[in-house]
Coordinates of C-alpha atoms in Angstrom, one line a residue:
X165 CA 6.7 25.4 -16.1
X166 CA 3.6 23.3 -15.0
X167 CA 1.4 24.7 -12.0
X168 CA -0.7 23.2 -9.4
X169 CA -4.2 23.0 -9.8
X170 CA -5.9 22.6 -6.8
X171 CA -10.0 21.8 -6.3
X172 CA -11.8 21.8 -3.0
X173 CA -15.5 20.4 -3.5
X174 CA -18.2 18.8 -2.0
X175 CA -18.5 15.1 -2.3
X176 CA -21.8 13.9 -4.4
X177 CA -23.6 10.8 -4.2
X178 CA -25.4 8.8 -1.7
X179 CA -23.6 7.5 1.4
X180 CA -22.5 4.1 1.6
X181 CA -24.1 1.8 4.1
X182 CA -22.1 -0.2 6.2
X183 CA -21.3 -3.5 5.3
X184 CA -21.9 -5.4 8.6
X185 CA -24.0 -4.4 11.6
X186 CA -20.8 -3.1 13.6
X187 CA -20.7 0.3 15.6
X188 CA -18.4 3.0 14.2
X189 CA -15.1 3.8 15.9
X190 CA -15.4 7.3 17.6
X191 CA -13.3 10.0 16.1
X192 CA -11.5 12.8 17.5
X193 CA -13.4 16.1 18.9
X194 CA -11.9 18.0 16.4
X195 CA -9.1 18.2 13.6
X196 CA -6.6 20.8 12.1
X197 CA -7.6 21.9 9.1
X198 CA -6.0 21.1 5.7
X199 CA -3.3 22.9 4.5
X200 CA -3.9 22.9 0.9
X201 CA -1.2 25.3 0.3
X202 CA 1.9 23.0 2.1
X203 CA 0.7 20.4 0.3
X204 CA 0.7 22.2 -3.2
X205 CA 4.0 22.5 -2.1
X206 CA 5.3 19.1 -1.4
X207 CA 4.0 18.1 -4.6
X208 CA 6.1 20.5 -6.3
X209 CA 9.0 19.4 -4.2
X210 CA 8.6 16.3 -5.9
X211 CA 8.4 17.4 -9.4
X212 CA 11.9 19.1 -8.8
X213 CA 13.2 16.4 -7.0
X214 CA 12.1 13.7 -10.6
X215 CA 9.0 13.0 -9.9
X216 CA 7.3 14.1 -13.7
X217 CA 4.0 14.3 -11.8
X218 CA 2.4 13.9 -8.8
X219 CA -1.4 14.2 -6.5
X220 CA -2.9 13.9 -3.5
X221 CA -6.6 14.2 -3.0
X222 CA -7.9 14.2 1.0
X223 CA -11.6 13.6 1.5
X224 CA -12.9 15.4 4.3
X225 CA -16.3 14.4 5.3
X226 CA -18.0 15.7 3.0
X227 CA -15.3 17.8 1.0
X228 CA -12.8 17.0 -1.3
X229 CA -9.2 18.5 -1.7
X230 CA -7.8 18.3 -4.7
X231 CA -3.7 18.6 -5.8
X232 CA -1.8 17.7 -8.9
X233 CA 1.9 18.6 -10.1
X234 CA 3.3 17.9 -13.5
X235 CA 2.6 15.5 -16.1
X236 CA 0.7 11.7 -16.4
X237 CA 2.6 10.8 -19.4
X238 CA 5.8 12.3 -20.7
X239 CA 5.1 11.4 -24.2
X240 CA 1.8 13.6 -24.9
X241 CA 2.5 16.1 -21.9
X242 CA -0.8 15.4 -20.5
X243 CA -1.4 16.4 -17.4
X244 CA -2.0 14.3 -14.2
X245 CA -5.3 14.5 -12.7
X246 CA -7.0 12.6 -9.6
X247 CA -9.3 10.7 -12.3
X248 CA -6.4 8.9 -12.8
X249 CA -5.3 5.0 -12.0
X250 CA -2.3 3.8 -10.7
X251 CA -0.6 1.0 -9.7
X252 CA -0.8 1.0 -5.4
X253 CA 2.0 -1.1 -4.8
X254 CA 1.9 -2.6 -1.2
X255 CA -1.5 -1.4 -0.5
X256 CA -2.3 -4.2 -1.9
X257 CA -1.6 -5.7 1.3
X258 CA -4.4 -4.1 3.2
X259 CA -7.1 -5.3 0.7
X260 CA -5.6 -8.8 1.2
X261 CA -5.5 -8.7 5.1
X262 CA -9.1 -7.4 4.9
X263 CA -10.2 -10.6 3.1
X264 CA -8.5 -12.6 5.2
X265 CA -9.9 -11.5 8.3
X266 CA -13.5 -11.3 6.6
X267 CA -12.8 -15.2 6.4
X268 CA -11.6 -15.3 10.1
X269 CA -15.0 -13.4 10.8
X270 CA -16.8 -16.5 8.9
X271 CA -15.1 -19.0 11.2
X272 CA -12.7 -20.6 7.7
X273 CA -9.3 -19.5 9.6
X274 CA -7.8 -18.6 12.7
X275 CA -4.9 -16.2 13.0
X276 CA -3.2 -17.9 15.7
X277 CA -3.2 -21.7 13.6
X278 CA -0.1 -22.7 11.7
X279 CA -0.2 -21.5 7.8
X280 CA 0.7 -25.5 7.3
X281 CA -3.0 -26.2 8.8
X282 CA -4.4 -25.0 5.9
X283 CA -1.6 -25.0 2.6
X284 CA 0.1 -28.2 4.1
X285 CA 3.7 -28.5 3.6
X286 CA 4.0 -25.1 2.5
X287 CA 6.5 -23.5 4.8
X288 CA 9.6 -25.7 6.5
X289 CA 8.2 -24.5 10.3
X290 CA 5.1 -25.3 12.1
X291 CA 5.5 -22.3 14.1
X292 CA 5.0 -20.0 11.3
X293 CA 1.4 -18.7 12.0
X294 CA -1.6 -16.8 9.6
X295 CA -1.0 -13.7 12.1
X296 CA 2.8 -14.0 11.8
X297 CA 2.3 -13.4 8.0
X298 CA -0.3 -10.7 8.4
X299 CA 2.1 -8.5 10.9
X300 CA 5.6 -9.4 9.0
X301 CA 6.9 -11.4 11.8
X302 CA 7.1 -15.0 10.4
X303 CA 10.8 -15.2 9.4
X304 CA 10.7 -15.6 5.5
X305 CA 12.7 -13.9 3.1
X306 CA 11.6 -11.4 1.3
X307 CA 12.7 -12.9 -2.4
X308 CA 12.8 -9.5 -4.2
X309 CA 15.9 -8.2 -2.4
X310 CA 17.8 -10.7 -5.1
X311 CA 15.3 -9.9 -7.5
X312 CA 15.6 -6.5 -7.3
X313 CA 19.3 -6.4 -6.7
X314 CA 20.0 -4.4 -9.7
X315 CA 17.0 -1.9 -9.9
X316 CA 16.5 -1.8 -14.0
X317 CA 18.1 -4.9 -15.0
X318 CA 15.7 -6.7 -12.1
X319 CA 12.7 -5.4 -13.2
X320 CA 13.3 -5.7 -17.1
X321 CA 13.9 -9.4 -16.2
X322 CA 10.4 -10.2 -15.0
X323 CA 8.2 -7.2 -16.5
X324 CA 6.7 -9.7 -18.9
X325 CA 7.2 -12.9 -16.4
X326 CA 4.3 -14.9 -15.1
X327 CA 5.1 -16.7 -11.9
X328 CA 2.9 -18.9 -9.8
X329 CA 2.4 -18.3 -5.8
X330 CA 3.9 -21.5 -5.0
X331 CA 7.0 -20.5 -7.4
X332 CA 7.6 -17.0 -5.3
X333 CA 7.4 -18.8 -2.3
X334 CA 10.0 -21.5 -3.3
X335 CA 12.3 -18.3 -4.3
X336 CA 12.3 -17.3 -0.3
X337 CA 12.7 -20.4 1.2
X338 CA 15.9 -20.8 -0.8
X339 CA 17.4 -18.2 1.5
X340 CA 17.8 -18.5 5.1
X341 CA 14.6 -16.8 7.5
X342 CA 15.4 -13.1 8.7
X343 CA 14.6 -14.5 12.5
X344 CA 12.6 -16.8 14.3
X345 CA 8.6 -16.9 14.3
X346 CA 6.9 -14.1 15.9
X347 CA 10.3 -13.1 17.0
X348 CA 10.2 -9.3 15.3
X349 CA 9.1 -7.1 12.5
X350 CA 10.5 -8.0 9.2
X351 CA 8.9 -7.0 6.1
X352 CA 8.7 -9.4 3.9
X353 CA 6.6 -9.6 0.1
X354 CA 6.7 -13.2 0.8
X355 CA 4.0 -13.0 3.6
X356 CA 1.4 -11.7 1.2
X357 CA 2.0 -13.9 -1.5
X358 CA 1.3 -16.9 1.2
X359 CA -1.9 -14.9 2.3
X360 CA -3.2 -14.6 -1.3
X361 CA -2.3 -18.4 -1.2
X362 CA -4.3 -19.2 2.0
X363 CA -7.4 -17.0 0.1
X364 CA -7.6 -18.9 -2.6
X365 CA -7.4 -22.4 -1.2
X366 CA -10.0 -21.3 1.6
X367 CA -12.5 -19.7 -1.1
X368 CA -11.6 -21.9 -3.9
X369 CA -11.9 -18.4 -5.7
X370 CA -8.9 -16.2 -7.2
X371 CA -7.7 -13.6 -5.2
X372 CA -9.2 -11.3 -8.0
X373 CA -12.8 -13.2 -7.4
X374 CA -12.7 -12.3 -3.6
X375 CA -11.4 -8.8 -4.3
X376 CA -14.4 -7.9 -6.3
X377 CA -17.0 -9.5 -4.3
X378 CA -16.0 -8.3 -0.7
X379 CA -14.6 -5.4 -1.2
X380 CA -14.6 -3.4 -4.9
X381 CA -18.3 -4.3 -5.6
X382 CA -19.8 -3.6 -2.0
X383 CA -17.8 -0.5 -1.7
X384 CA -18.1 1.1 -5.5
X385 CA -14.6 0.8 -6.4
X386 CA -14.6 1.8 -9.8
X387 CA -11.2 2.4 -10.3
X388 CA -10.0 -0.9 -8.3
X389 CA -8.9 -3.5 -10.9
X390 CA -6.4 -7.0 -10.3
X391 CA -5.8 -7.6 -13.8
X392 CA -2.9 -9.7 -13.1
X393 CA -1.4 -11.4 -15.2
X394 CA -2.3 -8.7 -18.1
X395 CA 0.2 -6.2 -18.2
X396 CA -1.5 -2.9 -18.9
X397 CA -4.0 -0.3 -16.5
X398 CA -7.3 -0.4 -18.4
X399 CA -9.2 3.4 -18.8
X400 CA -7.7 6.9 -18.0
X401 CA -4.2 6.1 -16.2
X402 CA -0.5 8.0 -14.9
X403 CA 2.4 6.1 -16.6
X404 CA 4.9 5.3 -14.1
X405 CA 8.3 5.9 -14.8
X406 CA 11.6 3.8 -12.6
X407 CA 14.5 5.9 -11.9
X408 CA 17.6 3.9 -12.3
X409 CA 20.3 3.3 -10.2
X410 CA 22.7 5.2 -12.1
X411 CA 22.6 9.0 -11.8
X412 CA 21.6 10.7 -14.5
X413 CA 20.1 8.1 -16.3
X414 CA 17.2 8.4 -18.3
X415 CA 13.7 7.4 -16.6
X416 CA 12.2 4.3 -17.8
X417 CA 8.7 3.6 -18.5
X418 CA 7.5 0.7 -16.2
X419 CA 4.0 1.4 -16.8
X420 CA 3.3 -2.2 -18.8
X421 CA 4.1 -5.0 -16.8
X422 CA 2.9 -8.7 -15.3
X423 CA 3.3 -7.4 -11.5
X424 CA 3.3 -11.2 -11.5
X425 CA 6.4 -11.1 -8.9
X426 CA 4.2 -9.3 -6.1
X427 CA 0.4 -10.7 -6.9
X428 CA -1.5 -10.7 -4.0
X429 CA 1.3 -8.4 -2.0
X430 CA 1.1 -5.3 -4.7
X431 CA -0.2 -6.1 -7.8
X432 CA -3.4 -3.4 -7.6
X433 CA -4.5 -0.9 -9.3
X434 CA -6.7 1.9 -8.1
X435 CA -7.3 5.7 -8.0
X436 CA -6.9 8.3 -5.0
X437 CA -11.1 8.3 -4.6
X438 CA -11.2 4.6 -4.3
X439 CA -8.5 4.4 -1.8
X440 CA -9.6 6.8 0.3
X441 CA -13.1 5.5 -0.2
X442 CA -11.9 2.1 1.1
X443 CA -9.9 3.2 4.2
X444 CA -12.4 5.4 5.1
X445 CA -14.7 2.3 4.9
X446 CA -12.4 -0.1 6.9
X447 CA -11.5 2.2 9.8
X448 CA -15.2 3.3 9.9
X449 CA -15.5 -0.5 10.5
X450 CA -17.3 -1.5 7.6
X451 CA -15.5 -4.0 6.4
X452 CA -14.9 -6.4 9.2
X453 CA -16.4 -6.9 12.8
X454 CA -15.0 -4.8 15.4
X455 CA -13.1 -7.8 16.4
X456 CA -11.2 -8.3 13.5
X457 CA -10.4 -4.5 13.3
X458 CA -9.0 -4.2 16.6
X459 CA -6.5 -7.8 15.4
X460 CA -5.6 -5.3 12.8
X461 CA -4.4 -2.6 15.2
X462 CA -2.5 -4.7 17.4
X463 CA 0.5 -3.2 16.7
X464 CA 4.3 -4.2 16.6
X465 CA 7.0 -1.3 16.3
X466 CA 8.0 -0.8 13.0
X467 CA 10.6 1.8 12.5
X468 CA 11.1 5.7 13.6
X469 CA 7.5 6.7 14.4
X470 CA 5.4 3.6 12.9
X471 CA 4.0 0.0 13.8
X472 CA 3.0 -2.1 12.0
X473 CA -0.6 -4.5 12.6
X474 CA -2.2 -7.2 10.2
X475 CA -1.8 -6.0 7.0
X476 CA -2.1 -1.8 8.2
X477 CA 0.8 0.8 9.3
X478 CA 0.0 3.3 12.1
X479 CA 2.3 6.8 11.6
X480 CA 2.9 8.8 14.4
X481 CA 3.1 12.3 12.9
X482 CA 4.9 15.3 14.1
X483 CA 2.1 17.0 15.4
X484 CA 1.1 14.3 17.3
X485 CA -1.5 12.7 15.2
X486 CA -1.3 9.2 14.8
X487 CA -2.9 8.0 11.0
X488 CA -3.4 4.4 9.5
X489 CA -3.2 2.9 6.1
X490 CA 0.2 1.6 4.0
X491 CA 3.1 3.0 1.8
X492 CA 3.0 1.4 -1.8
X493 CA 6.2 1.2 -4.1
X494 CA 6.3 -0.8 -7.4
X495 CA 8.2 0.1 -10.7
X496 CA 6.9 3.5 -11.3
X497 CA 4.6 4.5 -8.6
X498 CA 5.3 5.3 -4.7
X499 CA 1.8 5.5 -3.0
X500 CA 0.8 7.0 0.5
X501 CA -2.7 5.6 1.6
X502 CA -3.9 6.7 5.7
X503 CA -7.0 7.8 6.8
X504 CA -7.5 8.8 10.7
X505 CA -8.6 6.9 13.1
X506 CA -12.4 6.8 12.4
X507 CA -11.4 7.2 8.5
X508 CA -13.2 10.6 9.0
X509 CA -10.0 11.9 6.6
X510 CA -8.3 10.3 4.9
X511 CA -5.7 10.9 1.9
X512 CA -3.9 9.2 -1.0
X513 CA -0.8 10.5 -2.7
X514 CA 1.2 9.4 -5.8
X515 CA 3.9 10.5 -7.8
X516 CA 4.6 8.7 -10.8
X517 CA 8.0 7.5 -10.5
X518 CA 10.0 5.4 -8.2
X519 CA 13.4 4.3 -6.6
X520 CA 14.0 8.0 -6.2
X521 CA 14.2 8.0 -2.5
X522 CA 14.0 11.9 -2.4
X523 CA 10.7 11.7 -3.4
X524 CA 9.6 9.1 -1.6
X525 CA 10.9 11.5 1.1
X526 CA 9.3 14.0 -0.1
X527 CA 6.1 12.6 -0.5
X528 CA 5.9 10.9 3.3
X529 CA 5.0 15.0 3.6
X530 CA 1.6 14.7 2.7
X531 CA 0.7 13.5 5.5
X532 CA 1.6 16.7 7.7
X533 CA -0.6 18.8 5.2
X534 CA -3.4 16.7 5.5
X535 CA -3.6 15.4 9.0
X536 CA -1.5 18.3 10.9
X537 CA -2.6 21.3 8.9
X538 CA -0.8 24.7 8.9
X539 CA 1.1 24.7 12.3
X540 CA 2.8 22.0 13.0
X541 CA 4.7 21.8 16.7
X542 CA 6.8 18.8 17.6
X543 CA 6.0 17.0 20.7
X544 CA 8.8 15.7 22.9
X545 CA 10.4 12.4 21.3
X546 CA 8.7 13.6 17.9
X547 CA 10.4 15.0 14.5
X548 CA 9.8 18.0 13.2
X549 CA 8.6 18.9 10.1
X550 CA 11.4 19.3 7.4
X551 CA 12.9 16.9 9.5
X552 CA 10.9 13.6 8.9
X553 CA 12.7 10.5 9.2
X554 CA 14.6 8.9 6.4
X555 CA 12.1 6.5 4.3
X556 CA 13.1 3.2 3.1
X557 CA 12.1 1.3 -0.2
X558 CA 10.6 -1.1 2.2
X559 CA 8.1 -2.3 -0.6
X560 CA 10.3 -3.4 -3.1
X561 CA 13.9 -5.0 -2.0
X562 CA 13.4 -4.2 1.8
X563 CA 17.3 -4.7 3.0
X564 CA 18.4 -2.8 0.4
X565 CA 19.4 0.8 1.1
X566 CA 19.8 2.9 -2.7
X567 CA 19.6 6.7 -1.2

C-alpha cells in the first residue's frame, strides 16, 4: 500500500522582483488555513478512484505544503514527488493570454480589432475578435471533439503527428461555429491555436521564443519547457497514463507524444513550483500592467460556480472563496492551477492519468483543502463540499460527455 508523504517547509531563495512598475493587487485580511490532512485525503481518493499517482504542492507566502499519492511510473514503482514535470494541459492557455496581452501592453494588438486585421483571411467572419478568442466566445469549433471521438484510438492517431497552426484551424472551420461572435461562452482549443498564431506573426518569434523570453526566463521557470514538436519531457518527469473508454481496460502510457494537435492551447510542460510560481507572479501583477490584468478578469459565466476571462477561470468555492487560474487535461495528465486573488496562495495539483472523470472529480477537491481549510460551510446558492459540481473534460473534446 503506498502512503502519503507530506512536507511543510519554508521557501528559500531570493524574492523575485516585479516585472513591470505596477502596484500589487490587495489581498484578503486573512485566510483559512491549509488543511493538509483533507488534502492527503483527496489525493488518496484519487489513487483508489485509477489515478496510479498523484500531488499537490500550495505555496503559502513563504511556506510550502507538500502532498504526493502513489507512483510516477508504473514500470519501476517510483514514487511521484513535486520535483516532478508534467504535461499542464490547458494551462497552457494562460501563459499564451499573458503574451498576448504583454503585446497589447506594447501597443502591437488590440483586443477589441478583428483576428483578420492581423492573420488576414484567416477566419470566414470579420466579427470574430482577439478578445473573443481569448474569452471562448468567437464561435469556432473546437476540432478535437472529432479528434477525440474515440478516446484511445484518437489519440494513438496523432501521438506521433505533426500539424501546422494553419492545418488545426482548417480542421474547425470545416464544421459549423458553436454560435455567433461574442454571443456566449464556448470553449474551444481552436481559439488558442489562433492566439499562438497571432503571437508568432506579431513577434516574428515562435510561440516557444516568446514563452522563454517573457515569461520562463524573467520568472525562473526551470521546469517550464515547449518542446513541441519533440515528443518526450526532458529531466525528472510523472508518466501519464489515458484511461480508455472501455471499462476495465488496461491504462495506456500517453507519456511520449507530439502534443502537436493542441500547441499553443496545451502543449506545456512544467512542475507544481513553477506553476504556482507563475500565478503567483501574474495575479501579483507582474506580468502585465494593471490594465491588462483587470481585461483578464472581465469575466463571462462559465458553468456551475466559474467564469471564465482572457485566457484565466475564476472558481467560486464552497466556502465562499473565489480562486483564479485554469483546469488542464491532455492524454495522461488532469492539472488544477489557482492561486487567490493577490496570488498570496496559490496551488497546483496533478494526478497522472486522464479521461477518468472520477478523478478529475476528485481532484477539483484540492482546491477546498487549500483555499477553504478545515471547515468548510456553504453559503446560500453554494455547493457543499462532497457535493462539488460534476466536472467536464472541457480540455480535450469539450461537447463530449464520457462519465
Amino acid at each position: 500500500m503506498t502512503t502519503a508523504r507530506v512536507v511543510v517547509g519554508a521557501v528559500a531563495g531570493a524574492v523575485l522582483l516585479p516585472l513591470l512598475a505596477v502596484p500589487a493587487h490587495a489581498g484578503s485580511a486573512s485566510a483559512p488555513e491549509v488543511d493538509l490532512a483533507g488534502l492527503r485525503g483527496v489525493l488518496r481518493s484519487a489513487q483508489a478512484q485509477g489515478a496510479p499517482g498523484s500531488m499537490a504542492r500550495i505555496d503559502d507566502g513563504g511556506t510550502v505544503f507538500r502532498a504526493a499519492v502513489g507512483v510516477a511510473d508504473r514500470g519501476s514503482g517510483r514514487a511521484i514527488d513535486d520535483a516532478d514535470r508534467f504535461r499542464i494541459g490547458s494551462v497552457t492557455k494562460i501563459f499564451t493570454a499573458v503574451v498576448l496581452l504583454q503585446l497589447v501592453d506594447e501597443k502591437k494588438l488590440r483586443l477589441d480589432a478583428p483576428v483578420n486585421r492581423y492573420l488576414p483571411g484567416l477566419l470566414p467572419d470579420d466579427r470574430i475578435t482577439v478578445r473573443h478568442v481569448l474569452g471562448h466566445r468567437s464561435g469556432l469549433y473546437d476540432y478535437t471533439n472529432d479528434m477525440f471521438a474515440r478516446t484511445v484510438p484518437g489519440f494513438e492517431a496523432v501521438r506521433k503527428r505533426v500539424f501546422t497552426p494553419a492545418e488545426l484551424v482548417r480542421l474547425s472551420l470545416g464544421r459549423p461555429r458553436t454560435n455567433a461572435p461574442g454571443a456566449v461562452y464556448s470553449y474551444s482549443n481552436t481559439n488558442f491555436v489562433v492566439a499562438g498564431m497571432l503571437i508568432e506573426k506579431l513577434t516574428g518569434n515562435p510561440v516557444r521564443t516568446e514563452y522563454e523570453h517573457r515569461i520562463i526566463a524573467p520568472l525562473g521557470l526551470r521546469d517550464t519547457l515547449y518542446v513541441h514538436p519533440g515528443m518526450k519531457i526532458p529531466g525528472r518527469h510523472a508518466r501519464g497514463y489515458l484511461t480508455p473508454d472501455q471499462a476495465g481496460a488496461p491504462l495506456v502510457d500517453a507519456t511520449e507524444q507530439t502534443v502537436s494537435w493542441a500547441q499553443s492551447a496545451g502543449a506545456l510542460i512544467s512542475s507544481t513550483r513553477d506553476l504556482n510560481t507563475f500565478l503567483s507572479a501574474l495575479l501579483g501583477g507582474r506580468l502585465t500592467s494593471a490594465a491588462q490584468l483587470a481585461q483578464m478578469e472581465r469575466w463571462m459565466p462559465s458553468g456551475t460556480g466559474q467564469a471564465y476571462g482572457l485566457g484565466l477561470r475564476r472558481r467560486d468555492l464552497s466556502c465562499g472563496i473565489s480562486v483564479y487560474g485554469h483546469t488542464g487535461a491532455v492524454q495522461g495528465f488532469y492539472t488544477y492551477a489557482f492561486a487567490s486573488k493577490d496570488g498570496k496562495r496559490a496551488l497546483s495539483a496533478v494526478a497522472n492519468t486522464s479521461n477518468n472523470g472520477t478523478v478529475l472529480n476528485t481532484m477539483l477537491r484540492t482546491l477546498d483543502s487549500a483555499f477553504c481549510g478545515k471547515t468548510v460551510k456553504a453559503l446560500p446558492g453554494r455547493t457543499p463540499r462532497g457535493k462539488a459540481p460534476v466536472e467536464r473534460h472541457e480540455d480535450v473534446a469539450p461537447a463530449l460527455t464520457r462519465d
